[in-house]
XYZ file of C-alpha atoms in Angstrom:
711
model
C 13.268 26.923 -1.486
C 12.183 27.105 -5.110
C 9.834 29.968 -5.761
C 6.597 28.973 -7.413
C 7.202 31.239 -10.377
C 7.237 29.464 -13.703
C 9.562 31.984 -15.324
C 12.376 30.998 -12.943
C 12.303 27.357 -14.056
C 15.037 25.789 -16.218
C 14.290 24.730 -19.775
C 12.310 21.513 -19.840
C 14.965 19.601 -21.751
C 17.737 20.616 -19.329
C 18.808 17.438 -17.606
C 20.790 17.635 -14.402
C 23.773 15.298 -14.256
C 23.373 12.629 -11.509
C 25.472 13.708 -8.555
C 25.517 13.881 -4.805
C 22.784 16.180 -3.502
C 22.512 17.939 -0.124
C 19.758 16.323 1.946
C 17.614 19.451 1.836
C 17.538 19.185 -1.979
C 16.139 15.622 -2.074
C 12.449 14.718 -2.309
C 11.286 11.117 -1.840
C 7.685 10.964 -3.036
C 4.944 8.599 -4.220
C 2.050 9.164 -6.594
C -1.042 7.572 -5.055
C -4.676 7.478 -6.182
C -7.698 5.448 -7.219
C -7.275 3.372 -10.370
C -7.528 5.438 -13.606
C -7.061 8.802 -11.878
C -3.915 9.299 -13.971
C -0.937 8.570 -11.673
C 1.211 6.923 -14.337
C 0.327 9.631 -16.872
C 1.444 12.244 -14.316
C 4.706 10.367 -13.748
C 5.392 10.006 -17.479
C 4.957 13.791 -18.013
C 7.228 14.569 -15.081
C 9.939 12.263 -16.450
C 9.695 13.971 -19.846
C 9.622 17.553 -18.571
C 12.578 16.948 -16.251
C 14.603 15.477 -19.119
C 14.667 11.953 -17.691
C 13.043 10.554 -20.841
C 13.008 11.868 -24.398
C 9.602 10.560 -25.387
C 6.344 10.672 -23.479
C 5.062 7.162 -22.720
C 1.307 6.624 -22.873
C -0.610 4.118 -20.721
C -3.296 3.523 -23.377
C -0.627 2.717 -25.977
C 1.301 0.374 -23.670
C 4.416 2.557 -23.960
C 4.558 3.967 -20.411
C 8.076 3.680 -18.972
C 6.789 3.020 -15.451
C 4.339 0.268 -16.536
C 7.039 -2.039 -17.865
C 5.595 -5.486 -17.023
C 3.859 -7.308 -19.890
C 0.669 -7.653 -17.803
C 0.682 -3.886 -17.123
C 0.994 -3.117 -20.832
C -1.789 -5.556 -21.726
C -4.222 -4.363 -19.048
C -3.343 -0.658 -19.072
C -3.012 -0.543 -15.273
C -0.167 -0.362 -12.782
C 0.401 -3.652 -10.964
C 3.739 -3.203 -9.233
C 5.240 -0.051 -7.729
C 8.064 1.251 -9.950
C 10.883 3.525 -8.760
C 12.743 6.207 -10.691
C 14.808 9.340 -10.123
C 14.593 12.685 -11.925
C 16.057 16.167 -11.492
C 14.259 19.524 -11.428
C 16.690 22.398 -11.305
C 18.985 21.817 -8.326
C 16.761 19.158 -6.770
C 16.664 15.368 -6.976
C 13.225 13.740 -6.884
C 12.999 10.016 -6.124
C 9.580 8.825 -7.317
C 7.571 5.666 -6.772
C 4.540 5.238 -9.034
C 2.061 3.019 -7.170
C -0.904 0.886 -8.318
C -4.449 2.184 -7.874
C -6.324 -1.132 -7.829
C -7.282 -2.344 -4.364
C -5.874 -5.845 -5.040
C -2.374 -4.332 -5.094
C -2.733 -2.150 -2.005
C 0.369 -3.786 -0.457
C 2.476 -1.957 -3.053
C 1.088 1.362 -1.778
C 1.600 0.305 1.843
C 5.288 -0.468 1.507
C 5.942 2.579 -0.684
C 4.399 4.982 1.837
C 6.367 3.308 4.631
C 9.694 4.424 3.135
C 8.767 7.729 1.462
C 8.620 11.242 2.894
C 5.826 12.822 0.857
C 2.942 11.986 -1.442
C 1.097 13.450 -4.409
C -2.537 12.314 -4.349
C -4.100 12.404 -7.818
C -7.862 12.826 -8.240
C -10.088 12.512 -11.303
C -11.868 15.882 -11.649
C -15.034 14.114 -12.849
C -15.228 11.293 -10.280
C -13.712 13.228 -7.367
C -12.847 11.183 -4.276
C -13.336 7.482 -5.082
C -13.180 4.340 -2.949
C -9.474 3.657 -3.331
C -8.750 7.388 -2.861
C -10.011 6.946 0.695
C -7.909 3.812 1.208
C -4.615 5.386 0.098
C -5.419 8.510 2.114
C -5.843 6.395 5.255
C -2.571 4.609 4.492
C -0.797 7.955 4.183
C -2.397 9.070 7.473
C -1.070 5.932 9.193
C 2.501 6.834 8.218
C 2.008 10.621 8.763
C 3.012 11.345 5.163
C 2.656 15.035 4.135
C 0.675 15.384 0.895
C -0.261 17.706 -1.914
C -3.293 17.032 -4.152
C -3.474 17.259 -7.919
C -6.936 17.363 -9.511
C -6.373 15.825 -12.938
C -8.483 15.614 -16.114
C -9.823 19.182 -15.822
C -10.518 19.146 -19.582
C -13.057 16.299 -19.417
C -16.821 16.777 -19.644
C -18.200 16.858 -16.109
C -14.934 18.037 -14.486
C -15.791 19.919 -11.297
C -12.962 21.539 -9.318
C -15.107 22.847 -6.449
C -16.979 19.551 -5.988
C -13.705 17.606 -5.772
C -12.411 20.010 -3.111
C -15.656 19.581 -1.127
C -15.299 15.795 -1.341
C -11.679 16.000 -0.111
C -12.900 18.002 2.866
C -15.946 15.861 3.674
C -14.926 12.308 2.756
C -11.237 12.504 3.654
C -11.706 14.916 6.587
C -8.791 16.964 5.292
C -8.115 20.708 5.153
C -7.838 21.511 1.423
C -5.818 24.628 0.576
C -6.407 25.527 -3.099
C -3.394 27.430 -4.431
C -4.630 27.342 -8.030
C -7.910 27.807 -9.864
C -8.658 26.316 -13.287
C -8.518 28.732 -16.219
C -11.580 27.689 -18.191
C -13.473 24.428 -17.756
C -14.080 21.164 -19.609
C -13.455 21.711 -23.346
C -12.375 25.331 -22.750
C -9.849 24.440 -20.025
C -6.497 25.992 -20.937
C -4.452 26.579 -17.806
C -4.294 27.774 -14.198
C -4.638 30.882 -12.106
C -1.917 31.047 -9.420
C -3.634 32.317 -6.245
C -0.318 33.030 -4.512
C 1.195 35.214 -7.270
C -2.203 36.334 -8.669
C -1.028 35.404 -12.163
C -2.572 33.266 -14.902
C -0.751 30.747 -17.071
C -1.980 29.187 -20.302
C -0.671 25.874 -21.676
C -1.007 25.198 -25.403
C -0.943 21.422 -24.842
C 2.041 20.714 -27.077
C 4.645 18.380 -25.628
C 7.614 20.328 -24.282
C 6.011 23.762 -24.591
C 6.526 26.443 -21.955
C 3.537 27.985 -20.123
C 2.488 31.416 -21.354
C 1.536 34.169 -18.870
C -1.805 35.786 -19.657
C -3.876 38.391 -17.776
C -6.287 37.074 -15.161
C -9.715 37.278 -16.855
C -11.933 40.084 -15.554
C -14.667 37.555 -14.848
C -12.322 35.660 -12.490
C -10.853 38.564 -10.495
C -13.559 38.583 -7.792
C -13.394 34.769 -7.490
C -9.588 34.879 -7.195
C -9.782 37.493 -4.448
C -12.323 35.365 -2.573
C -10.214 32.195 -2.845
C -7.000 34.031 -1.886
C -8.669 35.465 1.208
C -10.051 32.028 2.126
C -6.538 30.556 1.744
C -5.054 33.124 4.146
C -7.871 32.544 6.662
C -7.393 28.754 6.563
C -3.651 29.174 7.053
C -4.259 31.550 9.971
C -6.307 28.833 11.706
C -3.288 26.507 11.912
C -0.181 28.720 11.608
C 0.753 31.289 14.266
C 2.872 33.469 11.965
C 0.026 33.912 9.500
C -2.387 34.483 12.379
C -0.272 37.360 13.738
C -0.101 38.997 10.304
C -3.854 38.492 9.872
C -4.619 40.093 13.257
C -2.323 43.018 12.445
C -4.062 43.490 9.107
C -0.766 43.048 7.214
C -0.782 41.540 3.740
C 1.498 38.551 3.255
C 4.051 38.443 0.458
C 3.964 35.451 -1.922
C 7.128 34.097 -0.278
C 5.520 34.308 3.163
C 2.439 32.456 1.890
C 4.635 29.721 0.395
C 6.631 29.400 3.621
C 3.400 29.088 5.615
C 2.041 26.502 3.177
C 5.230 24.476 3.610
C 4.986 24.600 7.423
C 1.320 23.579 7.376
C 1.875 20.782 4.844
C 4.849 19.318 6.726
C 2.806 19.356 9.945
C -0.046 17.517 8.157
C -2.435 20.341 9.024
C -3.436 21.045 5.437
C -2.989 19.943 1.819
C -2.225 22.340 -1.070
C -4.527 21.712 -4.057
C -3.366 22.047 -7.669
C -5.102 21.217 -10.950
C -4.383 20.401 -14.574
C -4.736 17.912 -17.398
C -1.645 15.738 -17.641
C -2.735 13.939 -20.800
C -2.814 17.387 -22.493
C 0.504 18.474 -20.870
C -1.218 21.170 -18.795
C 0.041 21.830 -15.279
C 3.284 19.811 -15.238
C 5.742 22.588 -14.296
C 3.601 24.033 -11.460
C 3.239 20.535 -9.986
C 7.016 20.030 -10.054
C 7.476 23.407 -8.346
C 4.918 22.450 -5.692
C 6.679 19.119 -5.021
C 9.890 21.023 -4.334
C 8.226 23.869 -2.425
C 5.850 22.000 -0.125
C 6.889 18.360 0.268
C 9.584 17.414 2.796
C 13.241 16.600 2.361
C 14.705 13.830 4.561
C 15.874 16.582 6.942
C 12.278 17.754 7.451
C 11.179 14.355 8.741
C 11.516 13.377 12.414
C 14.541 11.148 13.173
C 13.591 7.550 12.487
C 12.893 5.449 15.600
C 14.520 2.072 16.102
C 15.134 -0.522 18.819
C 18.606 -1.654 19.785
C 18.721 -5.405 19.224
C 20.777 -6.106 22.347
C 19.521 -3.678 24.982
C 15.966 -3.303 23.627
C 16.061 0.453 24.271
C 14.485 2.832 21.770
C 16.944 5.025 19.923
C 16.712 7.445 16.993
C 18.744 7.765 13.853
C 19.135 11.280 12.480
C 19.085 11.810 8.714
C 22.833 12.320 8.321
C 25.628 10.746 6.291
C 27.748 10.791 9.453
C 25.296 8.611 11.431
C 25.602 4.796 11.433
C 24.173 3.100 8.341
C 20.485 2.189 8.793
C 18.126 1.112 5.998
C 14.806 -0.659 5.493
C 14.277 -3.263 2.769
C 10.802 -2.671 1.341
C 10.610 -4.674 -1.882
C 12.060 -7.860 -3.385
C 12.000 -8.463 -7.139
C 13.114 -11.504 -9.156
C 14.689 -9.865 -12.199
C 15.043 -12.341 -15.099
C 18.312 -10.707 -16.223
C 20.249 -9.902 -13.046
C 18.588 -12.094 -10.402
C 17.209 -11.236 -6.968
C 16.934 -7.475 -6.397
C 16.263 -6.008 -2.945
C 15.050 -2.399 -2.812
C 15.914 -0.409 0.314
C 15.629 3.123 1.668
C 18.659 4.577 3.467
C 17.573 6.467 6.601
C 21.042 7.311 7.906
C 24.675 6.848 6.988
C 26.024 5.556 3.699
C 27.010 2.217 2.235
C 29.332 1.170 -0.581
C 29.053 -1.703 -3.018
C 30.777 -4.773 -1.565
C 30.295 -3.635 2.060
C 29.234 -6.072 4.763
C 25.961 -5.174 6.518
C 23.920 -6.754 9.284
C 20.310 -7.881 8.836
C 19.121 -7.132 12.373
C 15.651 -8.597 11.752
C 17.000 -12.066 10.944
C 20.369 -11.934 12.758
C 22.279 -12.519 9.507
C 25.364 -10.904 8.038
C 24.997 -9.994 4.382
C 27.272 -8.511 1.734
C 25.994 -5.739 -0.518
C 26.588 -6.633 -4.159
C 26.092 -4.143 -6.967
C 24.169 -0.966 -6.079
C 21.623 0.097 -8.671
C 19.603 3.284 -9.151
C 16.384 2.057 -10.764
C 14.481 3.684 -13.589
C 11.463 1.335 -13.713
C 13.127 -1.870 -14.986
C 16.316 -0.156 -16.169
C 19.383 0.080 -13.984
C 22.199 2.557 -13.404
C 25.110 1.213 -11.354
C 26.661 3.366 -8.599
C 29.554 2.772 -6.196
C 27.978 4.250 -3.061
C 24.630 5.491 -1.770
C 23.990 7.940 1.041
C 21.188 9.120 3.331
C 17.831 9.578 1.623
C 18.643 7.253 -1.270
C 16.188 4.674 -2.613
C 18.160 1.958 -4.397
C 18.237 -1.719 -5.269
C 21.050 -4.146 -4.636
C 22.116 -7.622 -5.662
C 23.627 -10.218 -3.370
C 21.295 -10.170 -0.358
C 20.173 -13.800 -0.026
C 18.473 -13.697 3.383
C 16.830 -10.251 3.281
C 13.081 -9.893 2.771
C 10.419 -7.167 2.783
C 10.405 -5.251 6.088
C 13.915 -6.275 7.193
C 16.342 -3.766 8.710
C 19.867 -3.466 7.322
C 22.430 -1.690 9.481
C 26.097 -1.344 10.372
C 27.303 -4.542 12.117
C 28.583 -2.575 15.117
C 25.311 -0.635 15.563
C 22.515 -3.280 15.407
C 19.035 -1.739 15.424
C 15.617 -2.816 14.158
C 13.243 -0.366 12.446
C 9.480 -0.760 12.544
C 8.528 -3.290 9.875
C 5.618 -3.120 7.418
C 2.193 -4.635 8.081
C 0.228 -6.157 5.239
C -3.444 -7.211 4.989
C -4.424 -10.871 5.006
C -5.398 -12.502 1.668
C -9.120 -13.166 1.182
C -9.297 -15.353 -1.932
C -7.726 -18.715 -2.832
C -7.351 -20.998 -5.833
C -5.972 -24.518 -6.119
C -3.180 -25.004 -8.642
C -1.698 -28.256 -9.927
C 1.364 -28.750 -12.175
C 0.766 -30.655 -15.411
C 4.042 -32.605 -15.408
C 6.882 -33.532 -13.028
C 9.091 -30.880 -14.688
C 6.332 -28.309 -14.160
C 6.181 -29.302 -10.494
C 9.844 -28.411 -9.977
C 9.470 -25.135 -11.875
C 6.269 -24.269 -9.997
C 7.917 -24.711 -6.595
C 10.747 -22.370 -7.536
C 8.392 -19.820 -9.140
C 5.999 -19.774 -6.166
C 8.915 -19.168 -3.808
C 10.037 -16.169 -5.876
C 6.509 -14.738 -6.055
C 6.072 -15.172 -2.286
C 9.302 -13.272 -1.675
C 8.136 -10.472 -3.980
C 4.567 -10.118 -2.693
C 3.850 -10.268 1.068
C 0.093 -10.601 0.426
C 0.571 -13.737 -1.679
C 0.432 -16.965 0.334
C 1.150 -20.560 -0.653
C -0.046 -23.592 1.323
C -0.065 -27.327 0.649
C -3.296 -29.124 1.535
C -2.290 -32.545 2.874
C -5.801 -33.993 2.523
C -6.359 -33.065 -1.130
C -2.720 -33.056 -2.224
C -3.275 -29.638 -3.827
C -1.197 -26.485 -3.683
C -3.446 -23.574 -2.669
C -2.424 -20.002 -3.471
C -4.123 -17.029 -1.800
C -4.273 -13.340 -2.688
C -6.159 -10.086 -2.276
C -8.754 -10.584 -5.003
C -9.641 -12.038 -8.404
C -7.379 -9.665 -10.358
C -4.458 -10.235 -7.976
C -4.654 -14.007 -8.403
C -5.254 -13.678 -12.140
C -2.082 -11.621 -12.535
C -0.008 -13.988 -10.387
C -1.248 -17.060 -12.266
C -0.556 -15.239 -15.534
C 3.024 -14.614 -14.416
C 3.412 -18.276 -13.449
C 2.280 -19.417 -16.888
C 4.077 -16.851 -19.073
C 7.037 -15.428 -17.144
C 8.078 -18.614 -15.318
C 6.889 -21.046 -18.049
C 4.978 -23.294 -15.649
C 2.330 -25.582 -17.104
C -0.492 -25.762 -14.553
C -4.202 -26.376 -14.070
C -5.946 -23.685 -12.007
C -9.152 -24.174 -10.036
C -11.968 -21.706 -9.475
C -11.449 -18.922 -6.896
C -12.544 -19.811 -3.362
C -13.332 -17.472 -0.503
C -10.865 -17.517 2.390
C -13.293 -18.120 5.258
C -12.037 -18.085 8.862
C -13.188 -19.739 12.071
C -13.319 -18.291 15.570
C -14.879 -19.008 18.957
C -17.700 -17.263 20.795
C -17.299 -18.320 24.424
C -14.579 -19.006 26.977
C -13.757 -22.627 27.813
C -11.087 -24.719 29.484
C -9.444 -27.557 27.577
C -6.853 -30.240 28.133
C -4.369 -31.992 25.879
C -2.585 -35.239 26.759
C -0.042 -36.848 24.471
C 1.196 -40.069 26.063
C 2.876 -42.819 24.063
C 4.647 -45.847 25.528
C 6.363 -48.199 23.098
C 9.091 -49.789 25.161
C 12.109 -47.775 26.161
C 11.897 -43.995 25.869
C 8.250 -42.851 25.570
C 6.469 -39.537 24.968
C 4.663 -37.519 27.641
C 3.094 -34.090 27.345
C 0.150 -32.717 29.293
C -1.196 -29.163 29.044
C -4.246 -27.328 30.358
C -5.361 -24.154 28.619
C -8.144 -21.611 28.771
C -9.548 -20.192 25.522
C -11.455 -16.950 25.173
C -12.575 -14.892 22.164
C -10.467 -11.876 21.182
C -11.786 -8.701 19.574
C -12.332 -8.929 15.785
C -9.043 -8.387 13.979
C -7.007 -8.732 17.181
C -5.362 -11.995 16.078
C -3.761 -14.588 18.333
C -2.547 -13.956 21.897
C -0.678 -16.540 23.948
C -0.057 -16.119 27.691
C 2.037 -18.398 29.888
C 0.601 -18.366 33.407
C 2.186 -21.582 34.664
C 3.054 -21.294 38.341
C 5.892 -23.271 39.800
C 7.436 -26.109 37.780
C 4.315 -27.860 36.482
C 5.866 -27.563 32.993
C 9.573 -26.667 32.549
C 10.184 -23.399 30.701
C 11.967 -25.050 27.778
C 8.718 -26.732 26.679
C 6.588 -23.536 26.578
C 7.652 -22.480 23.025
C 6.795 -25.983 21.771
C 3.302 -25.737 23.280
C 2.731 -22.347 21.592
C 4.037 -23.776 18.310
C 1.616 -26.714 18.532
C -1.302 -24.392 19.236
C -0.422 -22.168 16.250
C -0.105 -25.193 14.006
C -3.518 -26.490 15.106
C -5.053 -23.057 14.398
C -4.268 -23.462 10.699
C -7.152 -25.945 10.320
C -10.324 -25.322 12.309
C -12.875 -27.879 13.479
C -15.909 -26.740 11.448
C -14.673 -26.743 7.865
C -10.885 -26.791 8.118
C -10.448 -23.007 7.772
C -7.849 -21.124 9.889
C -8.858 -20.150 13.432
C -8.416 -16.442 14.226
C -8.967 -13.923 17.016
C -8.479 -16.086 20.101
C -6.643 -15.713 23.405
C -4.941 -18.780 24.881
C -3.957 -18.893 28.535
C -1.669 -21.788 29.507
C -2.354 -22.265 33.208
C -1.371 -25.838 34.175
C -0.088 -29.222 33.050
C 2.427 -31.861 33.963
C 5.597 -33.481 32.660
C 7.657 -36.637 33.006
C 11.331 -36.357 33.867
C 12.323 -39.013 31.329
C 9.599 -39.206 28.683
C 8.726 -35.521 28.182
C 10.004 -33.833 25.022
C 9.348 -30.775 22.880
C 7.511 -32.959 20.363
C 5.227 -34.381 23.075
C 4.297 -30.920 24.360
C 3.819 -29.607 20.823
C 1.338 -32.425 20.170
C -0.363 -31.840 23.542
C -0.771 -28.120 22.754
C -2.274 -28.971 19.375
C -4.726 -31.471 20.917
C -5.774 -28.998 23.625
C -6.494 -26.303 21.047
C -8.617 -28.632 18.904
C -10.530 -29.813 21.962
C -11.093 -26.257 23.203
C -12.252 -24.812 19.879
C -14.782 -27.634 19.468
C -16.298 -26.812 22.886
C -16.205 -23.009 22.501
C -19.186 -22.641 20.129
C -17.125 -22.065 16.966
C -18.506 -19.980 14.100
C -17.510 -19.291 10.506
C -16.431 -15.805 9.432
C -16.668 -14.493 5.876
C -14.873 -11.512 4.272
C -17.067 -8.476 3.643
C -16.160 -6.006 0.908
C -16.793 -2.277 0.695
C -18.452 -1.658 -2.677
C -18.945 1.591 -4.569
C -21.040 1.583 -7.771
C -21.294 4.630 -10.059
C -24.119 4.476 -12.615
C -26.770 6.570 -14.393
C -29.765 7.117 -12.113
C -32.126 5.248 -14.464
C -30.444 1.924 -13.546
C -30.592 2.464 -9.787
C -33.496 0.079 -9.164
C -31.909 -2.820 -11.089
C -28.557 -2.369 -9.352
C -30.079 -2.232 -5.857
C -32.255 -5.271 -6.573
C -29.225 -7.228 -7.765
C -27.183 -6.181 -4.706
C -29.991 -7.101 -2.308
C -30.091 -10.579 -3.843
C -26.349 -10.794 -3.124
C -26.897 -10.195 0.630
C -25.535 -6.659 0.323
C -26.237 -3.929 2.864
C -26.872 -0.591 1.127
C -25.313 2.142 3.274
C -26.091 5.273 1.281
C -26.804 6.647 -2.184
C -25.476 9.972 -3.490
C -26.962 11.530 -6.610
C -25.364 14.314 -8.630
C -27.186 15.264 -11.783
C -28.040 12.047 -13.614
C -25.260 10.023 -11.956
C -25.777 8.077 -8.730
C -23.165 6.522 -6.450
C -24.201 3.542 -4.316
C -22.182 2.684 -1.207
C -22.688 -0.855 0.055
C -21.167 -3.721 2.049
C -21.323 -7.092 0.291
C -19.965 -10.580 1.100
C -16.985 -11.478 -1.083
C -18.588 -14.844 -1.908
C -21.397 -13.011 -3.731
C -19.146 -10.820 -5.895
C -17.721 -13.382 -8.323
C -18.684 -12.323 -11.822
C -20.194 -9.041 -10.573
C -18.583 -7.077 -13.413
C -20.590 -9.112 -15.941
C -23.931 -8.793 -14.126
C -23.398 -5.043 -13.612
C -22.676 -4.546 -17.299
C -25.819 -6.434 -18.312
C -27.968 -4.500 -15.804
C -26.705 -1.101 -16.981
C -25.967 -1.589 -20.701
C -22.287 -1.307 -19.840
C -22.636 2.247 -18.468
C -21.749 1.598 -14.796
C -18.408 1.212 -13.030
C -17.596 -0.183 -9.615
C -14.696 -0.483 -7.180
C -14.339 -2.798 -4.242
C -11.999 -3.205 -1.277
C -11.787 -5.453 1.759
C -13.720 -4.136 4.774
C -13.668 -6.768 7.540
C -14.571 -10.330 8.525
C -17.986 -10.951 10.061
C -20.086 -13.964 11.077
C -21.533 -16.061 8.270
C -25.347 -16.317 8.494
C -26.364 -19.572 10.203
C -28.451 -20.767 7.234
C -25.308 -20.844 5.056
C -22.944 -22.529 7.523
C -23.994 -26.109 6.675
C -23.601 -25.385 2.981
C -20.028 -24.129 3.420
C -19.122 -27.049 5.712
C -20.485 -29.513 3.139
C -18.507 -27.871 0.338
C -15.322 -27.948 2.417
C -15.878 -31.622 3.205
C -16.378 -32.475 -0.466
C -13.211 -30.570 -1.405
C -11.195 -32.422 1.225
C -12.380 -35.829 0.060
C -12.374 -35.178 -3.686
């Protein structure tokens, strides 16, 4: 393990030559955070200080290596997760820089699914923000060990202790500060290492080495207090530290680091570091901490998979000798080389040109060129081994979440779940040529982004695209117009309402057609009941005997699913229902899959109409940060938007309002907030859940839907 002593580090311009690394010397990590916390700035400094780049890219100048898309440069935000590899001493670090905006949360989801560790970046002024909580929950779901970096310590209002308290209270984590800031705000100049009891000053110049300085007399008592608190927190969750603590024995710095690694890997605590990446302060200690405390592929439990033939659960150890197993987690349409599929190798190795098996789709594929990615730049390699994160060309039938494996050892890994889109817009091509281009472009965008949906409305003749929010759709439409050169007219954003039922009913569907000769006969009887919110669709076949032959059951389920796409109230999708198929009948000659599919569809429509259907609307979690003097205007505006104010936190002259607000009421909120606060407030929003639309608004939504269908 690398010791966390800055004097042992290689020169910052030393660049390790790409080579094969032992598994214990590989770190696969993501930088995750709320928007504007500084993730991309952190990544750019790390690439420079490890010698991967020779010039520091800046987000505000549009020169960041990791924000390579035109839309990212224009907006100054990360939109798509970008992968790169760098080298720190004898270690290889595979990095994915993720977006911070809630509309692009799918990028964080799939990155965390395939990575071993995470660095969570916090703004020292804002502390834990709305999206900080979201990415933390995502990391919890995948049991990803983390370290925290409190950035922007040089800004006015930076508060190290407050941020730590927020991590403990709002994220329910066990923060383990291993550094203290040396100075604060404008006087911030470096860190105090609580493990070594040494202080380091950074002069802020690009490429400069940290300078060791004495720990200030005024900080000695505080350092002793924090060091003792660190040991006590470690003793609560680590037996080796507890024994030393009981015996009254002081721990050596190496023993403290070993304990921190054990606790971090077990997700029982998170080491806390600090710095100011824009001023080049704290880069080397962060790199040391990534190596010291985050896991290698060997530290992670063997990945679980299901054998495609036997269905039994098996594990794949992180070893080059094990059968090849990988998960595809991202698809990109590169304008220069074509369709790129990113995948993470969990076991074994694979060479360019090798044949692999897509166990998810039962397809054989051939690996084309293998590429190590550095944002949008590529470095070709002949072979990749366990722990690698690479892209490949040539996989035509592989999509996000698919498992690639050795043809003789077919297994399926757990896929990736993505949230449902909540906002839609209608889009129409301007010319026949645009129509052809639009179809091709939409297919590519759908392959790239699992939260982007495309549907064709038969009644209006419009193509409807759906996404996670206004910015998400704005970016996708922008790519259609500029990147894919599609001329199109775009409608106004529309809320993706849903329909569901509120009581259990029985329903029947008969599809009988006689037109001379071979006819059509399908008859099904189903029982509908409401499912729990968010539970989705459940289908159960409880046919007894031979009332309906088994070969027609899938057709019935297919018909029911198809009918669920357009509800009976306003044509919105039906969600959260349980369907029990309990009886029916068939005709030996006239019955067919088509007849039973139609019968299933008719039964569903009939049942939903009788089951007291309701409309559901998406509710957003809103967080507004503003000077206290504007509190009354903001709350009044939110109340008029049907918002539910949950709580208000005030710190000094700044107040934070936490609320739940219907998505339909948030269009143009940025403009109204600016006018209410003289441009001094900020807000962030994320999807919370679907809930019943108030009865007084139902007729209005149904009328609007009817007008749209008949326009």
